[in-house]
């Protein structure tokens, strides 16, 4: 069976596990500490980053884009009969999601409203772009769940958790994206693509009282001064 090497709250890992769940491909998963990476992982990984997929033959694959392509190369497509042009366009829209994973992490890590507003601009622009592109749904391409849905599911699942905790709606002003988020949550894949400990670990990292979201996203709260130099973290 293939094995995914993971870190519990890593969005790049979740994109891979969500695709495996959507395709009903069985996999083992091993969680590692990123602050104390095991030697066997460092020996296998050229970058030292998760996700890593270890094939049945023992080959270690890295970089989530390449892993997603490998999974697609070795299994039936979620959306059959797409033209090469459509597949290329879909890859581009998937990239529009994954290049914002770290942006969302940085936004959620913001410690004060001013930093939050500053960091959230890029993410909002991404949601505005995809709002214009969405079909009548329920999924990106219509009735069938596809790879673009999987890539955006990661951002939209996290936005869902943030709103449930703080009331802050990252998708305000984007009704199509909001409906898409609900359709994706209703598939059950976001929940299945993460570990049982995910809600608690995500909460501890992004929604404790050290972040503005964690304190309830109170817009009257004074900004920290001076503004923090760091751009916020992802996965510790
Ligand atoms: N471009 C990589 C990014 C993966 C990534 O940033 N992983 C983070 C966890 S979310 C990581 O492994 N960080 C540890 C490190 O960089 O040393 C991919 O798409 O797979």
PDB file of N, CA and C in Angstrom, residues 103-176:
ATOM      1  N   UNK A 103      -0.317  31.581   2.265  1.00  0.00           N
ATOM      2  CA  UNK A 103      -0.930  32.896   2.490  1.00  0.00           C
ATOM      3  C   UNK A 103      -2.028  32.769   3.551  1.00  0.00           C
ATOM      4  N   UNK A 104      -2.842  31.713   3.434  1.00  0.00           N
ATOM      5  CA  UNK A 104      -3.905  31.520   4.431  1.00  0.00           C
ATOM      6  C   UNK A 104      -3.309  31.227   5.810  1.00  0.00           C
ATOM      7  N   UNK A 105      -2.245  30.411   5.823  1.00  0.00           N
ATOM      8  CA  UNK A 105      -1.592  30.124   7.123  1.00  0.00           C
ATOM      9  C   UNK A 105      -1.128  31.420   7.773  1.00  0.00           C
ATOM     10  N   UNK A 106      -0.496  32.282   6.974  1.00  0.00           N
ATOM     11  CA  UNK A 106       0.009  33.558   7.495  1.00  0.00           C
ATOM     12  C   UNK A 106      -1.133  34.425   8.005  1.00  0.00           C
ATOM     13  N   UNK A 107      -2.223  34.430   7.271  1.00  0.00           N
ATOM     14  CA  UNK A 107      -3.387  35.228   7.673  1.00  0.00           C
ATOM     15  C   UNK A 107      -3.930  34.727   9.009  1.00  0.00           C
ATOM     16  N   UNK A 108      -4.077  33.415   9.103  1.00  0.00           N
ATOM     17  CA  UNK A 108      -4.658  32.857  10.330  1.00  0.00           C
ATOM     18  C   UNK A 108      -3.733  33.055  11.527  1.00  0.00           C
ATOM     19  N   UNK A 109      -2.437  33.160  11.255  1.00  0.00           N
ATOM     20  CA  UNK A 109      -1.469  33.336  12.357  1.00  0.00           C
ATOM     21  C   UNK A 109      -1.383  34.774  12.855  1.00  0.00           C
ATOM     22  N   UNK A 110      -2.032  35.708  12.150  1.00  0.00           N
ATOM     23  CA  UNK A 110      -1.898  37.129  12.513  1.00  0.00           C
ATOM     24  C   UNK A 110      -2.325  37.357  13.958  1.00  0.00           C
ATOM     25  N   UNK A 111      -1.543  38.187  14.644  1.00  0.00           N
ATOM     26  CA  UNK A 111      -1.794  38.370  16.072  1.00  0.00           C
ATOM     27  C   UNK A 111      -2.671  39.581  16.361  1.00  0.00           C
ATOM     28  N   UNK A 112      -2.836  40.460  15.376  1.00  0.00           N
ATOM     29  CA  UNK A 112      -3.660  41.654  15.604  1.00  0.00           C
ATOM     30  C   UNK A 112      -4.440  41.989  14.340  1.00  0.00           C
ATOM     31  N   UNK A 113      -5.496  42.812  14.478  1.00  0.00           N
ATOM     32  CA  UNK A 113      -6.370  43.075  13.324  1.00  0.00           C
ATOM     33  C   UNK A 113      -5.650  43.731  12.154  1.00  0.00           C
ATOM     34  N   UNK A 114      -4.709  44.625  12.427  1.00  0.00           N
ATOM     35  CA  UNK A 114      -4.024  45.317  11.326  1.00  0.00           C
ATOM     36  C   UNK A 114      -3.213  44.328  10.506  1.00  0.00           C
ATOM     37  N   UNK A 115      -2.488  43.453  11.185  1.00  0.00           N
ATOM     38  CA  UNK A 115      -1.691  42.444  10.472  1.00  0.00           C
ATOM     39  C   UNK A 115      -2.616  41.499   9.719  1.00  0.00           C
ATOM     40  N   UNK A 116      -3.728  41.159  10.364  1.00  0.00           N
ATOM     41  CA  UNK A 116      -4.690  40.267   9.715  1.00  0.00           C
ATOM     42  C   UNK A 116      -5.202  40.898   8.426  1.00  0.00           C
ATOM     43  N   UNK A 117      -5.639  42.167   8.507  1.00  0.00           N
ATOM     44  CA  UNK A 117      -6.184  42.847   7.320  1.00  0.00           C
ATOM     45  C   UNK A 117      -5.148  42.886   6.208  1.00  0.00           C
ATOM     46  N   UNK A 118      -3.933  43.172   6.585  1.00  0.00           N
ATOM     47  CA  UNK A 118      -2.856  43.267   5.606  1.00  0.00           C
ATOM     48  C   UNK A 118      -2.649  41.919   4.904  1.00  0.00           C
ATOM     49  N   UNK A 119      -2.612  40.855   5.695  1.00  0.00           N
ATOM     50  CA  UNK A 119      -2.309  39.526   5.124  1.00  0.00           C
ATOM     51  C   UNK A 119      -3.491  38.936   4.359  1.00  0.00           C
ATOM     52  N   UNK A 120      -4.685  39.344   4.726  1.00  0.00           N
ATOM     53  CA  UNK A 120      -5.868  38.709   4.148  1.00  0.00           C
ATOM     54  C   UNK A 120      -6.153  39.207   2.717  1.00  0.00           C
ATOM     55  N   UNK A 121      -5.514  40.328   2.340  1.00  0.00           N
ATOM     56  CA  UNK A 121      -5.808  40.933   1.026  1.00  0.00           C
ATOM     57  C   UNK A 121      -5.562  39.971  -0.137  1.00  0.00           C
ATOM     58  N   UNK A 122      -4.434  39.290  -0.105  1.00  0.00           N
ATOM     59  CA  UNK A 122      -4.077  38.375  -1.201  1.00  0.00           C
ATOM     60  C   UNK A 122      -5.060  37.207  -1.289  1.00  0.00           C
ATOM     61  N   UNK A 123      -5.449  36.732  -0.112  1.00  0.00           N
ATOM     62  CA  UNK A 123      -6.370  35.599  -0.056  1.00  0.00           C
ATOM     63  C   UNK A 123      -7.740  36.012  -0.597  1.00  0.00           C
ATOM     64  N   UNK A 124      -8.174  37.204  -0.215  1.00  0.00           N
ATOM     65  CA  UNK A 124      -9.466  37.715  -0.698  1.00  0.00           C
ATOM     66  C   UNK A 124      -9.436  37.870  -2.216  1.00  0.00           C
ATOM     67  N   UNK A 125      -8.312  38.329  -2.742  1.00  0.00           N
ATOM     68  CA  UNK A 125      -8.197  38.492  -4.205  1.00  0.00           C
ATOM     69  C   UNK A 125      -8.316  37.135  -4.895  1.00  0.00           C
ATOM     70  N   UNK A 126      -7.773  36.102  -4.267  1.00  0.00           N
ATOM     71  CA  UNK A 126      -7.862  34.754  -4.857  1.00  0.00           C
ATOM     72  C   UNK A 126      -9.320  34.280  -4.851  1.00  0.00           C
ATOM     73  N   UNK A 127     -10.025  34.511  -3.754  1.00  0.00           N
ATOM     74  CA  UNK A 127     -11.432  34.108  -3.700  1.00  0.00           C
ATOM     75  C   UNK A 127     -12.254  34.915  -4.725  1.00  0.00           C
ATOM     76  N   UNK A 128     -11.904  36.185  -4.914  1.00  0.00           N
ATOM     77  CA  UNK A 128     -12.627  37.015  -5.899  1.00  0.00           C
ATOM     78  C   UNK A 128     -12.432  36.456  -7.308  1.00  0.00           C
ATOM     79  N   UNK A 129     -11.222  36.015  -7.603  1.00  0.00           N
ATOM     80  CA  UNK A 129     -10.941  35.467  -8.950  1.00  0.00           C
ATOM     81  C   UNK A 129     -11.744  34.192  -9.197  1.00  0.00           C
ATOM     82  N   UNK A 130     -11.768  33.312  -8.205  1.00  0.00           N
ATOM     83  CA  UNK A 130     -12.453  32.028  -8.425  1.00  0.00           C
ATOM     84  C   UNK A 130     -13.971  32.214  -8.403  1.00  0.00           C
ATOM     85  N   UNK A 131     -14.454  33.233  -7.683  1.00  0.00           N
ATOM     86  CA  UNK A 131     -15.895  33.538  -7.684  1.00  0.00           C
ATOM     87  C   UNK A 131     -16.380  33.784  -9.125  1.00  0.00           C
ATOM     88  N   UNK A 132     -15.542  34.521  -9.885  1.00  0.00           N
ATOM     89  CA  UNK A 132     -15.916  34.850 -11.271  1.00  0.00           C
ATOM     90  C   UNK A 132     -15.917  33.626 -12.167  1.00  0.00           C
ATOM     91  N   UNK A 133     -15.121  32.640 -11.783  1.00  0.00           N
ATOM     92  CA  UNK A 133     -14.912  31.478 -12.645  1.00  0.00           C
ATOM     93  C   UNK A 133     -15.909  30.350 -12.379  1.00  0.00           C
ATOM     94  N   UNK A 134     -16.512  30.365 -11.185  1.00  0.00           N
ATOM     95  CA  UNK A 134     -17.343  29.213 -10.791  1.00  0.00           C
ATOM     96  C   UNK A 134     -18.574  29.071 -11.681  1.00  0.00           C
ATOM     97  N   UNK A 135     -18.900  27.813 -11.957  1.00  0.00           N
ATOM     98  CA  UNK A 135     -20.102  27.516 -12.734  1.00  0.00           C
ATOM     99  C   UNK A 135     -21.310  27.571 -11.797  1.00  0.00           C
ATOM    100  N   UNK A 136     -22.404  27.014 -12.235  1.00  0.00           N
ATOM    101  CA  UNK A 136     -23.582  26.995 -11.363  1.00  0.00           C
ATOM    102  C   UNK A 136     -23.496  25.910 -10.295  1.00  0.00           C
ATOM    103  N   UNK A 137     -22.393  25.209 -10.276  1.00  0.00           N
ATOM    104  CA  UNK A 137     -22.129  24.257  -9.208  1.00  0.00           C
ATOM    105  C   UNK A 137     -22.856  22.937  -9.385  1.00  0.00           C
ATOM    106  N   UNK A 138     -22.828  22.128  -8.359  1.00  0.00           N
ATOM    107  CA  UNK A 138     -22.273  22.458  -7.035  1.00  0.00           C
ATOM    108  C   UNK A 138     -20.738  22.496  -7.006  1.00  0.00           C
ATOM    109  N   UNK A 139     -20.086  21.880  -8.009  1.00  0.00           N
ATOM    110  CA  UNK A 139     -18.626  21.829  -7.983  1.00  0.00           C
ATOM    111  C   UNK A 139     -18.030  22.765  -9.037  1.00  0.00           C
ATOM    112  N   UNK A 140     -16.703  22.845  -9.052  1.00  0.00           N
ATOM    113  CA  UNK A 140     -16.032  23.804  -9.935  1.00  0.00           C
ATOM    114  C   UNK A 140     -16.463  23.627 -11.385  1.00  0.00           C
ATOM    115  N   UNK A 141     -16.490  22.370 -11.825  1.00  0.00           N
ATOM    116  CA  UNK A 141     -16.812  22.122 -13.226  1.00  0.00           C
ATOM    117  C   UNK A 141     -18.274  21.749 -13.440  1.00  0.00           C
ATOM    118  N   UNK A 142     -19.093  21.811 -12.429  1.00  0.00           N
ATOM    119  CA  UNK A 142     -20.500  21.421 -12.580  1.00  0.00           C
ATOM    120  C   UNK A 142     -20.877  20.341 -11.580  1.00  0.00           C
ATOM    121  N   UNK A 143     -21.388  19.234 -12.124  1.00  0.00           N
ATOM    122  CA  UNK A 143     -21.942  18.192 -11.237  1.00  0.00           C
ATOM    123  C   UNK A 143     -20.902  17.251 -10.633  1.00  0.00           C
ATOM    124  N   UNK A 144     -19.728  17.179 -11.248  1.00  0.00           N
ATOM    125  CA  UNK A 144     -18.750  16.164 -10.836  1.00  0.00           C
ATOM    126  C   UNK A 144     -17.602  16.789 -10.054  1.00  0.00           C
ATOM    127  N   UNK A 145     -17.293  16.171  -8.933  1.00  0.00           N
ATOM    128  CA  UNK A 145     -16.139  16.615  -8.126  1.00  0.00           C
ATOM    129  C   UNK A 145     -14.854  16.358  -8.913  1.00  0.00           C
ATOM    130  N   UNK A 146     -13.976  17.336  -8.965  1.00  0.00           N
ATOM    131  CA  UNK A 146     -12.727  17.174  -9.729  1.00  0.00           C
ATOM    132  C   UNK A 146     -11.514  17.671  -8.959  1.00  0.00           C
ATOM    133  N   UNK A 147     -10.383  17.698  -9.667  1.00  0.00           N
ATOM    134  CA  UNK A 147      -9.125  18.061  -9.005  1.00  0.00           C
ATOM    135  C   UNK A 147      -9.090  19.512  -8.518  1.00  0.00           C
ATOM    136  N   UNK A 148      -9.773  20.401  -9.236  1.00  0.00           N
ATOM    137  CA  UNK A 148      -9.783  21.801  -8.782  1.00  0.00           C
ATOM    138  C   UNK A 148     -10.526  21.890  -7.442  1.00  0.00           C
ATOM    139  N   UNK A 149     -11.603  21.140  -7.335  1.00  0.00           N
ATOM    140  CA  UNK A 149     -12.342  21.110  -6.058  1.00  0.00           C
ATOM    141  C   UNK A 149     -11.447  20.652  -4.918  1.00  0.00           C
ATOM    142  N   UNK A 150     -10.643  19.638  -5.191  1.00  0.00           N
ATOM    143  CA  UNK A 150      -9.775  19.083  -4.140  1.00  0.00           C
ATOM    144  C   UNK A 150      -8.752  20.136  -3.690  1.00  0.00           C
ATOM    145  N   UNK A 151      -8.172  20.843  -4.661  1.00  0.00           N
ATOM    146  CA  UNK A 151      -7.143  21.837  -4.301  1.00  0.00           C
ATOM    147  C   UNK A 151      -7.744  22.972  -3.468  1.00  0.00           C
ATOM    148  N   UNK A 152      -8.945  23.444  -3.863  1.00  0.00           N
ATOM    149  CA  UNK A 152      -9.566  24.546  -3.120  1.00  0.00           C
ATOM    150  C   UNK A 152     -10.198  24.076  -1.818  1.00  0.00           C
ATOM    151  N   UNK A 153     -10.528  22.790  -1.739  1.00  0.00           N
ATOM    152  CA  UNK A 153     -11.146  22.243  -0.530  1.00  0.00           C
ATOM    153  C   UNK A 153     -10.303  22.542   0.709  1.00  0.00           C
ATOM    154  N   UNK A 154      -8.995  22.506   0.532  1.00  0.00           N
ATOM    155  CA  UNK A 154      -8.080  22.732   1.662  1.00  0.00           C
ATOM    156  C   UNK A 154      -8.298  24.138   2.237  1.00  0.00           C
ATOM    157  N   UNK A 155      -8.331  25.141   1.365  1.00  0.00           N
ATOM    158  CA  UNK A 155      -8.549  26.526   1.826  1.00  0.00           C
ATOM    159  C   UNK A 155      -9.950  26.690   2.411  1.00  0.00           C
ATOM    160  N   UNK A 156     -10.923  26.058   1.745  1.00  0.00           N
ATOM    161  CA  UNK A 156     -12.318  26.285   2.140  1.00  0.00           C
ATOM    162  C   UNK A 156     -12.673  25.537   3.426  1.00  0.00           C
ATOM    163  N   UNK A 157     -12.054  24.380   3.648  1.00  0.00           N
ATOM    164  CA  UNK A 157     -12.243  23.654   4.904  1.00  0.00           C
ATOM    165  C   UNK A 157     -11.718  24.499   6.067  1.00  0.00           C
ATOM    166  N   UNK A 158     -10.543  25.075   5.869  1.00  0.00           N
ATOM    167  CA  UNK A 158      -9.942  25.882   6.934  1.00  0.00           C
ATOM    168  C   UNK A 158     -10.759  27.154   7.183  1.00  0.00           C
ATOM    169  N   UNK A 159     -11.257  27.746   6.096  1.00  0.00           N
ATOM    170  CA  UNK A 159     -12.108  28.939   6.253  1.00  0.00           C
ATOM    171  C   UNK A 159     -13.385  28.576   7.030  1.00  0.00           C
ATOM    172  N   UNK A 160     -13.863  27.370   6.819  1.00  0.00           N
ATOM    173  CA  UNK A 160     -15.071  26.892   7.509  1.00  0.00           C
ATOM    174  C   UNK A 160     -14.802  26.770   9.016  1.00  0.00           C
ATOM    175  N   UNK A 161     -13.666  26.197   9.363  1.00  0.00           N
ATOM    176  CA  UNK A 161     -13.316  26.035  10.787  1.00  0.00           C
ATOM    177  C   UNK A 161     -13.142  27.408  11.440  1.00  0.00           C
ATOM    178  N   UNK A 162     -12.485  28.307  10.713  1.00  0.00           N
ATOM    179  CA  UNK A 162     -12.246  29.658  11.246  1.00  0.00           C
ATOM    180  C   UNK A 162     -13.577  30.345  11.532  1.00  0.00           C
ATOM    181  N   UNK A 163     -14.518  30.240  10.603  1.00  0.00           N
ATOM    182  CA  UNK A 163     -15.809  30.914  10.812  1.00  0.00           C
ATOM    183  C   UNK A 163     -16.563  30.298  11.981  1.00  0.00           C
ATOM    184  N   UNK A 164     -16.508  28.967  12.094  1.00  0.00           N
ATOM    185  CA  UNK A 164     -17.216  28.313  13.201  1.00  0.00           C
ATOM    186  C   UNK A 164     -16.643  28.773  14.536  1.00  0.00           C
ATOM    187  N   UNK A 165     -15.334  29.007  14.590  1.00  0.00           N
ATOM    188  CA  UNK A 165     -14.714  29.388  15.863  1.00  0.00           C
ATOM    189  C   UNK A 165     -14.889  30.876  16.166  1.00  0.00           C
ATOM    190  N   UNK A 166     -14.632  31.717  15.144  1.00  0.00           N
ATOM    191  CA  UNK A 166     -14.509  33.157  15.426  1.00  0.00           C
ATOM    192  C   UNK A 166     -15.660  33.971  14.868  1.00  0.00           C
ATOM    193  N   UNK A 167     -16.446  33.377  13.980  1.00  0.00           N
ATOM    194  CA  UNK A 167     -17.500  34.143  13.301  1.00  0.00           C
ATOM    195  C   UNK A 167     -16.965  34.881  12.088  1.00  0.00           C
ATOM    196  N   UNK A 168     -15.642  34.902  11.909  1.00  0.00           N
ATOM    197  CA  UNK A 168     -15.087  35.647  10.778  1.00  0.00           C
ATOM    198  C   UNK A 168     -15.263  34.845   9.488  1.00  0.00           C
ATOM    199  N   UNK A 169     -15.919  35.483   8.502  1.00  0.00           N
ATOM    200  CA  UNK A 169     -16.204  34.820   7.234  1.00  0.00           C
ATOM    201  C   UNK A 169     -15.188  35.270   6.176  1.00  0.00           C
ATOM    202  N   UNK A 170     -14.238  34.408   5.888  1.00  0.00           N
ATOM    203  CA  UNK A 170     -13.220  34.741   4.874  1.00  0.00           C
ATOM    204  C   UNK A 170     -13.834  34.867   3.486  1.00  0.00           C
ATOM    205  N   UNK A 171     -15.061  34.387   3.321  1.00  0.00           N
ATOM    206  CA  UNK A 171     -15.690  34.348   1.993  1.00  0.00           C
ATOM    207  C   UNK A 171     -16.785  35.408   1.853  1.00  0.00           C
ATOM    208  N   UNK A 172     -16.786  36.388   2.738  1.00  0.00           N
ATOM    209  CA  UNK A 172     -17.820  37.427   2.674  1.00  0.00           C
ATOM    210  C   UNK A 172     -17.760  38.125   1.316  1.00  0.00           C
ATOM    211  N   UNK A 173     -18.912  38.276   0.685  1.00  0.00           N
ATOM    212  CA  UNK A 173     -18.956  38.942  -0.625  1.00  0.00           C
ATOM    213  C   UNK A 173     -18.780  37.985  -1.788  1.00  0.00           C
ATOM    214  N   UNK A 174     -18.595  36.707  -1.494  1.00  0.00           N
ATOM    215  CA  UNK A 174     -18.392  35.721  -2.570  1.00  0.00           C
ATOM    216  C   UNK A 174     -19.414  34.586  -2.433  1.00  0.00           C
ATOM    217  N   UNK A 175     -20.659  34.844  -2.819  1.00  0.00           N
ATOM    218  CA  UNK A 175     -21.722  33.852  -2.574  1.00  0.00           C
ATOM    219  C   UNK A 175     -21.498  32.522  -3.290  1.00  0.00           C
ATOM    220  N   UNK A 176     -20.907  32.570  -4.478  1.00  0.00           N
ATOM    221  CA  UNK A 176     -20.689  31.298  -5.184  1.00  0.00           C
ATOM    222  C   UNK A 176     -19.623  30.469  -4.473  1.00  0.00           C
TER     223      UNK A 176
END
